[in-house]
């Protein structure tokens, strides 16, 4: 297990799914964690359970980001790790997406990720460096016809991460930035899709070489590795956690 003792992390979208598993994993690996979410009751309960600190945050609200990074420093004294995990789907295709739906999914998934990086970088740099992990999706490579905003925003997360990574490397500020690309994972985000398309989860699992969805803890393990000092030369990289789903020829 990576040793994260002495490190301080912010994890967004901590109330459920991959975010909750990540708070649990980073805490177990020794980090002190500030979890944030729009879901106050769920986020507070998860953080109480694992000994993390919680704050309400809508990642799309840019001004809130400086308060969140300041809170991490005020509570724990430094900031070493940022996991930009909060994300939403929109369920709208190019045939029916309206302006509000498009604006909201991009605001949360890509503007929220940018604002998190922008606020965290100077704070991490003042602690001697750090690790940013942005959560994209296999839809960034194999997009969903029925969710144009989600797919486009996740594609943008991949490229944003590389731009952040290379700028930080040029600045020699000690900050690495990498992307984790989960495939279909057993979390709440799939429930809306399952409700709209009964059988969706089973059919995705059936087309996966491993014949199942991911457990959020499996994604959290990759995040913990990228957050640790085990991979000092990894920046601008992408880790696919998809059970081989994008590695197989569509005919098989
Ligand atoms: N589950 C999957 O199959 C899958 C696959 C690929 C990528 N992802 C990505 O993983 C990340 C986590 O999703 P999940 O699967 O755990 O879903 P989830 O719905 O279980 O969790 C998402 C969390 O983000 C929170 N959230 C939503 N909007 C927010 C906002 N504006 N500000 C702060 N918090 C907000 C929600 O309250 C929730 O707690 C997302 O970025 C998602 O796109 C998930």
mmCIF file with all atom_site columns, C-alpha atoms in Angstrom, residues 7-8 70 169 205 232:
data_model
loop_
_atom_site.group_PDB
_atom_site.id
_atom_site.type_symbol
_atom_site.label_atom_id
_atom_site.label_alt_id
_atom_site.label_comp_id
_atom_site.label_asym_id
_atom_site.label_entity_id
_atom_site.label_seq_id
_atom_site.pdbx_PDB_ins_code
_atom_site.Cartn_x
_atom_site.Cartn_y
_atom_site.Cartn_z
_atom_site.occupancy
_atom_site.B_iso_or_equiv
_atom_site.pdbx_formal_charge
_atom_site.auth_seq_id
_atom_site.auth_comp_id
_atom_site.auth_asym_id
_atom_site.auth_atom_id
_atom_site.pdbx_PDB_model_num
ATOM 1 C CA . UNK A 1 7   ? 0.093   14.188 3.372   1.00 0.00 ? 7   UNK A CA 1
ATOM 2 C CA . UNK A 1 8   ? -3.067  16.297 3.200   1.00 0.00 ? 8   UNK A CA 1
ATOM 3 C CA . UNK A 1 70  ? -7.557  27.697 2.622   1.00 0.00 ? 70  UNK A CA 1
ATOM 4 C CA . UNK A 1 169 ? 6.749   20.582 -14.888 1.00 0.00 ? 169 UNK A CA 1
ATOM 5 C CA . UNK A 1 205 ? -20.859 -5.935 -17.716 1.00 0.00 ? 205 UNK A CA 1
ATOM 6 C CA . UNK A 1 232 ? 7.715   10.696 -9.180  1.00 0.00 ? 232 UNK A CA 1
#
